[in-house]
CSV table of C-alpha atoms and ligand atoms in Angstrom, one decimal:
chain,number,residue,atom,x,y,z
A,10,UNK,CA,0.0,0.0,0.0
A,11,UNK,CA,1.1,3.5,-0.7
A,12,UNK,CA,0.2,6.5,1.4
A,13,UNK,CA,2.2,9.0,-0.6
A,14,UNK,CA,-1.1,10.5,-1.8
A,15,UNK,CA,-1.6,12.0,1.6
A,16,UNK,CA,1.1,14.6,0.8
A,17,UNK,CA,-1.0,16.0,-2.1
A,18,UNK,CA,-4.5,15.5,-0.7
A,19,UNK,CA,-4.2,16.3,3.0
A,20,UNK,CA,-6.0,19.6,2.6
A,21,UNK,CA,-9.1,17.7,1.6
A,22,UNK,CA,-8.9,15.6,4.7
A,23,UNK,CA,-8.3,18.6,6.9
A,24,UNK,CA,-11.3,20.4,5.4
A,25,UNK,CA,-13.4,17.3,5.9
A,26,UNK,CA,-12.3,16.9,9.5
A,27,UNK,CA,-13.2,20.5,10.1
A,28,UNK,CA,-16.7,20.2,8.6
A,29,UNK,CA,-17.3,16.9,10.4
A,30,UNK,CA,-16.5,18.5,13.7
A,31,UNK,CA,-18.5,21.6,12.9
A,32,UNK,CA,-21.5,19.4,12.0
A,33,UNK,CA,-21.2,17.3,15.1
A,34,UNK,CA,-20.7,20.4,17.3
A,35,UNK,CA,-23.8,22.2,16.1
A,36,UNK,CA,-25.8,19.1,15.9
A,37,UNK,CA,-25.2,18.3,19.5
A,38,UNK,CA,-25.6,22.0,20.6
A,39,UNK,CA,-29.0,22.3,18.9
A,40,UNK,CA,-29.8,18.8,19.8
A,41,UNK,CA,-29.4,19.8,23.5
A,42,UNK,CA,-32.0,22.5,23.1
A,43,UNK,CA,-34.4,20.3,21.2
A,44,UNK,CA,-33.7,17.4,23.6
A,45,UNK,CA,-34.3,19.6,26.7
A,46,UNK,CA,-37.6,20.9,25.2
A,47,UNK,CA,-38.9,17.4,24.4
A,48,UNK,CA,-37.7,15.8,27.7
A,49,UNK,CA,-39.6,18.5,29.6
A,50,UNK,CA,-42.6,17.7,27.4
A,51,UNK,CA,-42.3,14.1,28.1
A,52,UNK,CA,-42.0,14.7,31.9
A,53,UNK,CA,-45.0,17.1,31.8
A,54,UNK,CA,-48.2,16.0,33.4
A,55,UNK,CA,-50.2,16.9,30.2
A,56,UNK,CA,-50.9,13.9,28.1
A,57,UNK,CA,-50.8,15.8,24.8
A,58,UNK,CA,-47.2,16.9,25.4
A,59,UNK,CA,-46.2,13.4,26.5
A,60,UNK,CA,-47.7,11.9,23.3
A,61,UNK,CA,-46.1,14.5,21.0
A,62,UNK,CA,-42.8,14.0,22.6
A,63,UNK,CA,-42.9,10.2,22.6
A,64,UNK,CA,-44.0,10.2,19.0
A,65,UNK,CA,-41.0,12.3,18.0
A,66,UNK,CA,-38.5,10.3,20.0
A,67,UNK,CA,-39.8,7.0,18.8
A,68,UNK,CA,-40.0,8.0,15.2
A,69,UNK,CA,-36.5,9.3,15.1
A,70,UNK,CA,-35.1,6.4,16.9
A,71,UNK,CA,-37.0,4.0,14.8
A,72,UNK,CA,-36.0,5.2,11.3
A,73,UNK,CA,-32.5,5.3,9.7
A,74,UNK,CA,-30.6,8.5,9.7
A,75,UNK,CA,-30.1,8.0,6.0
A,76,UNK,CA,-33.8,8.2,5.4
A,77,UNK,CA,-34.2,11.2,7.6
A,78,UNK,CA,-31.5,13.2,5.8
A,79,UNK,CA,-33.1,12.6,2.4
A,80,UNK,CA,-36.6,13.5,3.8
A,81,UNK,CA,-35.3,16.7,5.2
A,82,UNK,CA,-33.1,17.5,2.2
A,83,UNK,CA,-35.8,17.2,-0.3
A,84,UNK,CA,-38.6,18.0,2.1
A,85,UNK,CA,-37.3,21.4,3.0
A,86,UNK,CA,-37.1,22.2,-0.6
A,87,UNK,CA,-40.6,20.9,-1.3
A,88,UNK,CA,-42.2,23.0,1.5
A,89,UNK,CA,-40.4,26.0,0.2
A,90,UNK,CA,-37.8,26.5,2.9
A,91,UNK,CA,-34.7,27.6,1.3
A,92,UNK,CA,-31.7,28.6,3.3
A,93,UNK,CA,-30.0,31.6,1.7
A,94,UNK,CA,-26.8,30.9,0.0
A,95,UNK,CA,-24.0,32.7,1.7
A,96,UNK,CA,-21.2,32.7,-0.9
A,97,UNK,CA,-18.8,34.2,1.6
A,98,UNK,CA,-19.0,30.9,3.6
A,99,UNK,CA,-18.6,28.6,0.6
A,100,UNK,CA,-14.8,28.7,0.5
A,101,UNK,CA,-14.7,28.0,4.2
A,102,UNK,CA,-17.1,25.1,4.2
A,103,UNK,CA,-16.2,23.9,0.8
A,104,UNK,CA,-20.0,23.3,0.3
A,105,UNK,CA,-23.2,25.1,-0.3
A,106,UNK,CA,-24.4,26.8,2.9
A,107,UNK,CA,-28.0,25.6,2.3
A,108,UNK,CA,-26.8,22.0,2.0
A,109,UNK,CA,-24.8,22.4,5.1
A,110,UNK,CA,-27.8,23.6,7.0
A,111,UNK,CA,-29.9,20.7,5.8
A,112,UNK,CA,-27.1,18.5,7.3
A,113,UNK,CA,-27.1,20.3,10.6
A,114,UNK,CA,-30.9,20.3,10.9
A,115,UNK,CA,-31.1,16.6,10.2
A,116,UNK,CA,-28.4,15.7,12.7
A,117,UNK,CA,-29.8,18.1,15.3
A,118,UNK,CA,-33.3,16.6,15.0
A,119,UNK,CA,-31.9,13.2,15.1
A,120,UNK,CA,-29.6,13.8,18.0
A,121,UNK,CA,-32.3,15.7,19.8
A,122,UNK,CA,-34.3,12.6,20.2
A,123,UNK,CA,-31.5,10.7,21.8
A,124,UNK,CA,-30.5,13.7,23.9
A,125,UNK,CA,-34.2,14.0,25.1
A,126,UNK,CA,-33.9,10.5,26.5
A,127,UNK,CA,-30.6,11.3,28.1
A,128,UNK,CA,-31.9,14.5,29.8
A,129,UNK,CA,-35.2,12.8,30.9
A,130,UNK,CA,-33.2,10.0,32.5
A,131,UNK,CA,-30.9,12.6,34.1
A,132,UNK,CA,-33.8,14.6,35.5
A,133,UNK,CA,-35.5,11.5,36.8
A,134,UNK,CA,-32.3,10.4,38.6
A,135,UNK,CA,-32.5,13.5,40.8
A,136,UNK,CA,-34.0,12.6,44.2
A,137,UNK,CA,-37.7,13.4,44.3
A,138,UNK,CA,-37.1,15.1,47.7
A,139,UNK,CA,-35.3,17.9,45.9
A,140,UNK,CA,-38.4,18.9,43.9
A,141,UNK,CA,-40.6,18.5,47.1
A,142,UNK,CA,-38.2,20.7,49.1
A,143,UNK,CA,-38.2,23.3,46.4
A,144,UNK,CA,-42.0,23.3,46.0
A,145,UNK,CA,-42.5,23.4,49.8
A,146,UNK,CA,-40.5,26.7,49.8
A,147,UNK,CA,-43.1,28.2,47.4
A,148,UNK,CA,-41.1,27.8,44.2
A,149,UNK,CA,-43.1,27.2,41.0
A,150,UNK,CA,-42.4,24.0,39.1
A,151,UNK,CA,-40.5,26.1,36.5
A,152,UNK,CA,-38.3,27.8,39.1
A,153,UNK,CA,-37.6,24.5,40.8
A,154,UNK,CA,-36.6,23.0,37.5
A,155,UNK,CA,-34.3,25.9,36.6
A,156,UNK,CA,-32.5,26.3,39.9
A,157,UNK,CA,-32.7,22.9,41.6
A,158,UNK,CA,-33.4,20.0,39.3
A,159,UNK,CA,-31.7,20.8,36.0
A,160,UNK,CA,-28.4,21.9,37.6
A,161,UNK,CA,-28.3,18.6,39.4
A,162,UNK,CA,-29.4,16.6,36.4
A,163,UNK,CA,-26.7,18.2,34.4
A,164,UNK,CA,-24.1,16.3,36.4
A,165,UNK,CA,-25.8,13.0,35.5
A,166,UNK,CA,-26.2,14.1,31.9
A,167,UNK,CA,-22.8,15.5,31.0
A,168,UNK,CA,-21.0,12.2,30.5
A,169,UNK,CA,-23.8,10.8,28.3
A,170,UNK,CA,-23.9,14.0,26.4
A,171,UNK,CA,-20.1,13.7,25.6
A,172,UNK,CA,-20.8,10.2,24.4
A,173,UNK,CA,-23.6,11.5,22.2
A,174,UNK,CA,-21.1,13.9,20.6
A,175,UNK,CA,-18.8,11.0,19.8
A,176,UNK,CA,-21.7,9.1,18.3
A,177,UNK,CA,-22.7,12.1,16.2
A,178,UNK,CA,-19.2,12.5,14.9
A,179,UNK,CA,-19.4,9.0,13.5
A,180,UNK,CA,-23.0,9.1,12.3
A,181,UNK,CA,-22.5,12.5,10.6
A,182,UNK,CA,-20.5,10.6,7.9
A,183,UNK,CA,-24.0,9.9,6.4
A,184,UNK,CA,-24.4,13.6,5.4
A,185,UNK,CA,-21.9,12.9,2.7
A,186,UNK,CA,-24.8,11.5,0.7
A,187,UNK,CA,-26.2,14.9,0.1
A,188,UNK,CA,-22.8,16.3,-0.9
A,189,UNK,CA,-21.7,17.9,2.3
A,190,UNK,CA,-17.9,18.0,2.3
A,191,UNK,CA,-17.4,16.2,5.6
A,192,UNK,CA,-14.5,13.8,6.2
A,193,UNK,CA,-16.3,10.9,4.5
A,194,UNK,CA,-17.2,12.9,1.4
A,195,UNK,CA,-13.6,14.2,1.1
A,196,UNK,CA,-12.4,10.6,1.3
A,197,UNK,CA,-14.7,9.6,-1.5
A,198,UNK,CA,-13.4,12.4,-3.6
A,199,UNK,CA,-9.8,11.4,-3.0
A,200,UNK,CA,-10.6,7.8,-3.8
A,201,UNK,CA,-12.1,8.9,-7.1
A,202,UNK,CA,-9.2,11.1,-8.1
A,203,UNK,CA,-6.4,8.7,-7.1
A,204,UNK,CA,-8.1,5.5,-8.2
A,205,UNK,CA,-7.1,4.0,-4.9
A,206,UNK,CA,-10.1,2.3,-3.3
A,207,UNK,CA,-8.6,1.3,0.0
A,208,UNK,CA,-5.9,3.6,1.3
A,209,UNK,CA,-8.0,6.8,1.6
A,210,UNK,CA,-10.5,4.8,3.6
A,211,UNK,CA,-7.9,3.6,6.0
A,212,UNK,CA,-6.7,7.2,6.5
A,213,UNK,CA,-10.3,8.3,7.1
A,214,UNK,CA,-10.8,5.5,9.6
A,215,UNK,CA,-7.7,6.4,11.4
A,216,UNK,CA,-8.8,10.0,11.6
A,217,UNK,CA,-12.2,9.2,12.9
A,218,UNK,CA,-10.7,6.9,15.4
A,219,UNK,CA,-8.2,9.4,16.6
A,220,UNK,CA,-10.9,12.0,17.1
A,221,UNK,CA,-13.4,9.8,18.9
A,222,UNK,CA,-10.7,8.0,21.0
A,223,UNK,CA,-9.1,11.2,22.2
A,224,UNK,CA,-12.6,12.6,22.9
A,225,UNK,CA,-13.6,9.6,25.0
A,226,UNK,CA,-10.3,9.7,26.9
A,227,UNK,CA,-10.9,13.4,27.5
A,228,UNK,CA,-14.4,12.7,28.7
A,229,UNK,CA,-13.1,10.1,31.1
A,230,UNK,CA,-10.8,12.6,32.7
A,231,UNK,CA,-13.6,15.2,32.9
A,232,UNK,CA,-16.0,12.6,34.4
A,233,UNK,CA,-13.5,11.7,37.1
A,234,UNK,CA,-13.0,15.4,37.9
A,235,UNK,CA,-16.8,15.8,38.1
A,236,UNK,CA,-17.1,12.9,40.5
A,237,UNK,CA,-14.3,14.0,42.7
A,238,UNK,CA,-15.7,17.6,42.9
A,239,UNK,CA,-18.5,18.7,45.2
B,27,UNK,CA,-55.4,29.1,61.1
B,28,UNK,CA,-55.3,25.6,59.5
B,29,UNK,CA,-58.5,23.7,59.2
B,30,UNK,CA,-58.9,20.2,57.9
B,31,UNK,CA,-62.3,19.0,56.9
B,32,UNK,CA,-63.1,15.4,56.0
B,33,UNK,CA,-59.7,14.7,54.4
B,34,UNK,CA,-59.4,11.6,52.3
B,35,UNK,CA,-56.5,10.3,50.3
B,36,UNK,CA,-56.3,7.3,48.1
B,37,UNK,CA,-53.3,6.0,46.2
B,38,UNK,CA,-55.1,4.1,43.5
B,39,UNK,CA,-56.7,1.3,45.5
B,40,UNK,CA,-55.1,2.1,48.8
B,41,UNK,CA,-57.3,4.2,51.0
B,42,UNK,CA,-54.7,5.9,53.3
B,43,UNK,CA,-56.6,8.8,54.9
B,44,UNK,CA,-60.2,8.0,55.8
B,45,UNK,CA,-61.7,11.3,56.9
B,46,UNK,CA,-59.4,13.5,59.0
B,47,UNK,CA,-61.0,16.5,60.8
B,48,UNK,CA,-59.0,18.8,62.9
B,49,UNK,CA,-58.1,22.5,63.4
B,50,UNK,CA,-54.7,23.8,64.2
B,51,UNK,CA,-54.7,27.1,66.0
B,52,UNK,CA,-52.2,29.9,65.8
B,53,UNK,CA,-49.3,29.2,68.1
B,54,UNK,CA,-50.3,25.7,68.7
B,55,UNK,CA,-47.8,22.8,68.6
B,56,UNK,CA,-49.6,19.7,67.4
B,57,UNK,CA,-47.7,16.4,67.6
B,58,UNK,CA,-48.8,13.5,65.4
B,59,UNK,CA,-47.9,10.0,66.5
B,60,UNK,CA,-49.0,6.6,65.4
B,61,UNK,CA,-47.8,3.3,64.0
B,62,UNK,CA,-45.9,3.0,60.7
B,63,UNK,CA,-48.1,3.2,57.7
B,64,UNK,CA,-51.0,4.8,59.5
B,65,UNK,CA,-50.9,7.8,57.2
B,66,UNK,CA,-49.0,10.4,59.3
B,67,UNK,CA,-46.7,11.6,56.5
B,68,UNK,CA,-49.5,11.5,54.0
B,69,UNK,CA,-51.6,13.7,56.3
B,70,UNK,CA,-48.8,16.2,56.8
B,71,UNK,CA,-48.0,16.3,53.0
B,72,UNK,CA,-51.6,17.0,52.2
B,73,UNK,CA,-51.5,20.1,54.4
B,74,UNK,CA,-49.2,21.9,51.8
B,75,UNK,CA,-50.6,19.8,48.9
B,76,UNK,CA,-47.4,17.9,48.2
B,77,UNK,CA,-50.1,15.1,48.1
B,78,UNK,CA,-53.3,16.2,46.5
B,79,UNK,CA,-56.3,15.0,48.6
B,80,UNK,CA,-58.8,12.8,47.0
B,81,UNK,CA,-61.6,14.4,48.9
B,82,UNK,CA,-62.1,17.0,51.6
B,83,UNK,CA,-61.1,20.5,52.2
B,84,UNK,CA,-58.1,22.3,53.8
B,85,UNK,CA,-58.5,25.9,54.8
B,86,UNK,CA,-55.3,27.9,55.6
B,87,UNK,CA,-55.6,31.5,56.9
B,88,UNK,CA,-59.1,31.7,55.5
B,89,UNK,CA,-58.3,30.4,52.0
B,90,UNK,CA,-59.4,27.1,50.7
B,91,UNK,CA,-56.2,25.7,49.4
B,92,UNK,CA,-57.8,22.6,48.0
B,93,UNK,CA,-60.0,24.8,45.7
B,94,UNK,CA,-59.2,24.3,42.0
B,95,UNK,CA,-58.6,28.0,41.5
B,96,UNK,CA,-56.1,28.4,44.3
B,97,UNK,CA,-52.4,29.0,43.5
B,98,UNK,CA,-50.8,26.9,46.2
B,99,UNK,CA,-47.4,28.5,45.7
B,100,UNK,CA,-48.7,31.5,47.6
B,101,UNK,CA,-49.6,29.5,50.7
B,102,UNK,CA,-46.5,27.4,50.6
B,103,UNK,CA,-44.4,30.5,51.2
B,104,UNK,CA,-46.2,30.7,54.5
B,105,UNK,CA,-45.9,27.0,55.3
B,106,UNK,CA,-42.4,25.8,56.0
B,107,UNK,CA,-41.7,22.0,55.7
B,108,UNK,CA,-38.9,20.0,57.2
B,109,UNK,CA,-38.2,16.5,55.8
B,110,UNK,CA,-36.8,13.3,57.3
B,111,UNK,CA,-34.0,13.3,54.7
B,112,UNK,CA,-33.2,17.1,55.1
B,113,UNK,CA,-33.4,17.6,51.3
B,114,UNK,CA,-30.9,20.4,51.3
B,115,UNK,CA,-29.8,21.4,47.8
B,116,UNK,CA,-26.5,19.7,47.4
B,117,UNK,CA,-25.2,21.9,44.6
B,118,UNK,CA,-25.5,25.1,46.7
B,119,UNK,CA,-23.8,26.4,49.7
B,120,UNK,CA,-25.6,26.7,53.0
B,121,UNK,CA,-26.1,30.4,52.4
B,122,UNK,CA,-27.5,29.8,48.9
B,123,UNK,CA,-29.8,27.1,50.2
B,124,UNK,CA,-31.3,29.6,52.6
B,125,UNK,CA,-31.5,32.7,50.4
B,126,UNK,CA,-32.7,31.1,47.1
B,127,UNK,CA,-36.4,31.1,47.9
B,128,UNK,CA,-36.6,34.5,49.6
B,129,UNK,CA,-34.8,36.0,46.5
B,130,UNK,CA,-36.4,34.0,43.7
B,131,UNK,CA,-39.9,33.6,45.1
B,132,UNK,CA,-40.4,36.6,47.4
B,133,UNK,CA,-38.2,38.8,45.2
B,134,UNK,CA,-36.3,39.9,48.3
B,135,UNK,CA,-33.2,42.0,47.9
B,136,UNK,CA,-30.1,39.6,47.9
B,137,UNK,CA,-28.3,41.6,50.5
B,138,UNK,CA,-31.4,41.6,52.8
B,139,UNK,CA,-31.8,37.9,52.3
B,140,UNK,CA,-28.2,37.3,53.2
B,141,UNK,CA,-28.5,39.3,56.4
B,142,UNK,CA,-31.6,37.3,57.4
B,143,UNK,CA,-29.8,34.1,56.6
B,144,UNK,CA,-26.8,35.0,58.6
B,145,UNK,CA,-28.9,36.1,61.6
B,146,UNK,CA,-30.8,32.8,61.5
B,147,UNK,CA,-27.5,30.8,61.2
B,148,UNK,CA,-26.2,32.7,64.2
B,149,UNK,CA,-29.2,31.6,66.2
B,150,UNK,CA,-28.3,27.9,65.6
B,151,UNK,CA,-24.6,28.6,66.0
B,152,UNK,CA,-23.7,27.6,62.4
B,153,UNK,CA,-22.8,31.0,60.9
B,154,UNK,CA,-19.3,29.7,60.2
B,155,UNK,CA,-20.9,27.1,57.9
B,156,UNK,CA,-22.4,29.7,55.5
B,157,UNK,CA,-20.0,28.9,52.7
B,158,UNK,CA,-20.0,25.1,53.3
B,159,UNK,CA,-21.8,22.6,51.1
B,160,UNK,CA,-24.4,20.3,52.6
B,161,UNK,CA,-22.3,17.1,52.3
B,162,UNK,CA,-19.5,18.7,54.4
B,163,UNK,CA,-21.9,18.9,57.3
B,164,UNK,CA,-23.2,16.3,59.8
B,165,UNK,CA,-26.8,15.1,59.7
B,166,UNK,CA,-27.7,17.2,62.7
B,167,UNK,CA,-26.2,20.3,61.1
B,168,UNK,CA,-27.9,19.7,57.9
B,169,UNK,CA,-31.3,19.3,59.5
B,170,UNK,CA,-30.9,22.5,61.5
B,171,UNK,CA,-30.0,24.3,58.3
B,172,UNK,CA,-33.1,22.8,56.6
B,173,UNK,CA,-35.1,24.3,59.4
B,174,UNK,CA,-33.5,27.6,59.0
B,175,UNK,CA,-34.0,27.5,55.2
B,176,UNK,CA,-37.8,27.1,55.9
B,177,UNK,CA,-37.7,29.9,58.5
B,178,UNK,CA,-36.1,32.3,56.1
B,179,UNK,CA,-39.4,32.6,54.3
B,180,UNK,CA,-40.9,33.7,57.6
B,181,UNK,CA,-43.7,31.1,57.6
B,182,UNK,CA,-46.8,31.2,59.7
B,183,UNK,CA,-46.7,27.4,60.3
B,184,UNK,CA,-43.9,24.8,60.2
B,185,UNK,CA,-44.5,21.2,59.2
B,186,UNK,CA,-42.1,18.5,60.4
B,187,UNK,CA,-42.0,15.0,59.1
B,188,UNK,CA,-39.9,12.8,61.5
B,189,UNK,CA,-37.1,15.4,61.5
B,190,UNK,CA,-34.9,13.3,63.7
B,191,UNK,CA,-35.5,9.8,62.4
B,192,UNK,CA,-32.6,9.8,59.9
B,193,UNK,CA,-30.1,11.1,62.5
B,194,UNK,CA,-27.5,9.4,64.6
B,195,UNK,CA,-28.7,9.3,68.2
B,196,UNK,CA,-26.1,11.9,69.4
B,197,UNK,CA,-27.5,14.5,67.0
B,198,UNK,CA,-31.2,14.2,67.8
B,199,UNK,CA,-30.9,16.6,70.7
B,200,UNK,CA,-29.5,19.5,68.8
B,201,UNK,CA,-32.3,19.4,66.3
B,202,UNK,CA,-35.0,19.0,69.0
B,203,UNK,CA,-33.5,22.0,70.8
B,204,UNK,CA,-34.0,24.2,67.8
B,205,UNK,CA,-37.5,23.0,67.5
B,206,UNK,CA,-38.2,23.6,71.2
B,207,UNK,CA,-36.9,27.2,70.9
B,208,UNK,CA,-39.1,27.6,67.9
B,209,UNK,CA,-42.1,26.4,69.9
B,210,UNK,CA,-41.2,28.8,72.7
B,211,UNK,CA,-41.2,31.7,70.4
B,212,UNK,CA,-44.8,30.9,69.5
B,213,UNK,CA,-44.4,29.2,66.1
B,214,UNK,CA,-47.4,27.2,65.0
B,215,UNK,CA,-46.1,23.7,64.4
B,216,UNK,CA,-47.3,20.3,63.2
B,217,UNK,CA,-44.8,17.6,64.1
B,218,UNK,CA,-44.8,14.0,63.1
B,219,UNK,CA,-42.4,12.2,65.4
B,220,UNK,CA,-41.5,9.1,67.3
B,221,UNK,CA,-39.8,11.3,70.0
B,222,UNK,CA,-42.3,10.8,72.8
B,223,UNK,CA,-40.3,12.9,75.1
B,224,UNK,CA,-40.6,15.8,72.8
B,225,UNK,CA,-44.3,15.3,72.3
B,226,UNK,CA,-44.8,15.3,76.0
B,227,UNK,CA,-42.6,18.3,76.7
B,228,UNK,CA,-43.5,20.6,73.8
B,229,UNK,CA,-46.8,19.4,72.4
B,230,UNK,CA,-50.0,21.3,73.2
B,231,UNK,CA,-52.0,18.6,71.6
B,232,UNK,CA,-51.2,15.1,70.5
B,233,UNK,CA,-53.0,13.3,67.6
B,234,UNK,CA,-52.8,9.6,67.6
B,235,UNK,CA,-53.3,8.3,64.1
B,236,UNK,CA,-54.2,4.7,63.2
B,237,UNK,CA,-55.3,3.3,59.9
B,238,UNK,CA,-56.0,6.6,58.3
B,239,UNK,CA,-58.1,8.2,61.1
B,240,UNK,CA,-57.3,10.2,64.2
B,241,UNK,CA,-58.0,7.5,66.7
B,242,UNK,CA,-57.5,9.7,69.7
B,243,UNK,CA,-56.5,13.2,70.5
B,244,UNK,CA,-55.9,15.3,73.6
B,245,UNK,CA,-53.2,17.1,75.5
B,246,UNK,CA,-50.0,15.1,76.1
B,247,UNK,CA,-50.9,14.4,79.7
B,248,UNK,CA,-54.2,12.8,78.8
B,249,UNK,CA,-52.7,10.8,75.9
B,250,UNK,CA,-49.6,9.5,77.6
B,251,UNK,CA,-50.9,9.0,81.2
B,252,UNK,CA,-54.4,7.9,80.6
B,253,UNK,CA,-55.1,6.9,77.0
B,254,UNK,CA,-58.7,5.8,76.4
B,255,UNK,CA,-58.4,4.1,73.1
B,256,UNK,CA,-57.2,0.5,73.1
B,257,UNK,CA,-55.0,1.0,70.0
B,258,UNK,CA,-53.4,4.1,71.6
B,259,UNK,CA,-52.6,2.0,74.7
B,260,UNK,CA,-51.2,-0.8,72.6
B,261,UNK,CA,-49.1,1.7,70.6
B,262,UNK,CA,-47.8,3.5,73.6
B,263,UNK,CA,-47.1,0.2,75.3
B,264,UNK,CA,-44.7,-0.6,72.5
B,265,UNK,CA,-42.9,2.7,72.2
B,266,UNK,CA,-42.6,4.0,75.8
C,304,ATP,N1,-46.9,7.9,46.8
C,304,ATP,C1,-47.5,6.8,47.3
C,304,ATP,N2,-48.0,5.9,46.5
C,304,ATP,C2,-48.6,4.8,46.9
C,304,ATP,N3,-48.7,4.5,48.2
C,304,ATP,C3,-48.2,5.4,49.1
C,304,ATP,C4,-47.6,6.6,48.7
C,304,ATP,N4,-47.2,7.3,49.8
C,304,ATP,C5,-47.6,6.5,50.9
C,304,ATP,N5,-48.2,5.4,50.5
C,304,ATP,C6,-48.7,4.3,51.4
C,304,ATP,O1,-49.7,4.9,52.2
C,304,ATP,C7,-49.6,4.4,53.5
C,304,ATP,C8,-49.3,5.4,54.5
C,304,ATP,O2,-48.1,6.0,54.4
C,304,ATP,P1,-47.5,7.1,55.2
C,304,ATP,O3,-46.1,7.4,54.7
C,304,ATP,O4,-48.4,8.2,55.3
C,304,ATP,O5,-47.4,6.4,56.7
C,304,ATP,P2,-46.6,7.0,58.0
C,304,ATP,O6,-47.7,6.9,59.0
C,304,ATP,O7,-46.0,8.2,57.7
C,304,ATP,O8,-45.6,5.8,58.3
C,304,ATP,P3,-44.1,5.9,58.8
C,304,ATP,O9,-44.2,6.0,60.3
C,304,ATP,O10,-43.5,4.6,58.4
C,304,ATP,O11,-43.5,7.1,58.2
C,304,ATP,C9,-48.5,3.3,53.5
C,304,ATP,O12,-49.1,2.0,53.3
C,304,ATP,C10,-47.7,3.7,52.2
C,304,ATP,O13,-47.1,2.6,51.6
C,305,MG,MG1,-43.9,8.9,57.5
């Protein structure tokens, strides 16, 4: 095997890595807001909210990401939502901004369902006495959630959220099917140009592994700190 | 100030409270005793609607708190509650635990809330713990702070659910002392406890609960020295 091609094509890989990380970062960031929203709906005592939230979570978890991304990619277009093209961003992303947004939206909606379950579990793991103490002091449900429950749930949630970030980094490779220049897409390009079917894939695999492995090590350290602290 | 009329509570099929009627007067210390599972905690938790009664009415300071239109958050500010497991907020310092509700709920000025908190901490001799986190404190200290946290809202009544049951024996006294002082200052209190000495010494009235009803009530002298109900006798025979 020859890996000399790396010398010529490493900018493709770098750009791909950058986009993969950007995608995963924003997906998890928006996923957290979506997830928080739906987890609170699922924990609400109103049946309608529970049903809506469960439907969303079950649907997302029960269908392939590949199907979701096509539905969103073509669906957004069909219902007339068009993200503005921002030419200034094109050279940075190496891809159409509108396509990039479709990728982020899909990954966020997808990740949101998993994050919703992570947050729900984290909130439910907080001792019920905490909510009771807060309410007995006159706090509203909302105030108690904001100041008492969510901060404590956060500690339970953070490690799982880090894990979700790692999962999304890997899963995001699927957005290459709609032409977003992430790491996987760049790898395909290089395979095409160089006529080498195998070697670029090995490089991509190595890069994915290095990113996820170092992240999971970093998380381990962070988690230990968290447990040692207050 | 607190009137309970025909209070019933069911947990699905389990009929826990079967018609409780009583009135708690301002300044009165009411002690609730009874065997495990008789519904003491459920009764106490119904008073501030932590449990929603299945039937019956509770009137606090002239307001029917069980009424559908009522916003219970308003009355809860006037009803302090102390739990068996303390339930201090573990992610906050002692001072933050005490000032949070006055600041967020009563919209009290932060500085003012701090002054009140420190003054209250001084009274229980724990002002040096203001910056500590709950887990750095002993059980007895935590429970005294939980009491102070409730007091910081300047409640009109304090509800205690077995406040000393989770404590090591050597710490029971310090918590009971705080409660005794509170009683002396004229605080209205409803106390569920197994501390018969406390009931005798501090209680104005003792309610003996059994199987979801108040089986007997009276002043401590009557209940402890000459109980009339057979079940009261049996219960006291076991615990005294
Ligand atoms: N949330 C709940 N759901 C179902 N059953 C409950 C609930 N809370 C209490 N019970 C049941 O109601 C009954 C009365 O409980 P309660 O806690 O009021 O008793 P208690 O007199 O306080 O007992 P103890 O002295 O052990 O604290 C028990 O049989 C208990 O299992
Ligand atoms: Mg109890």
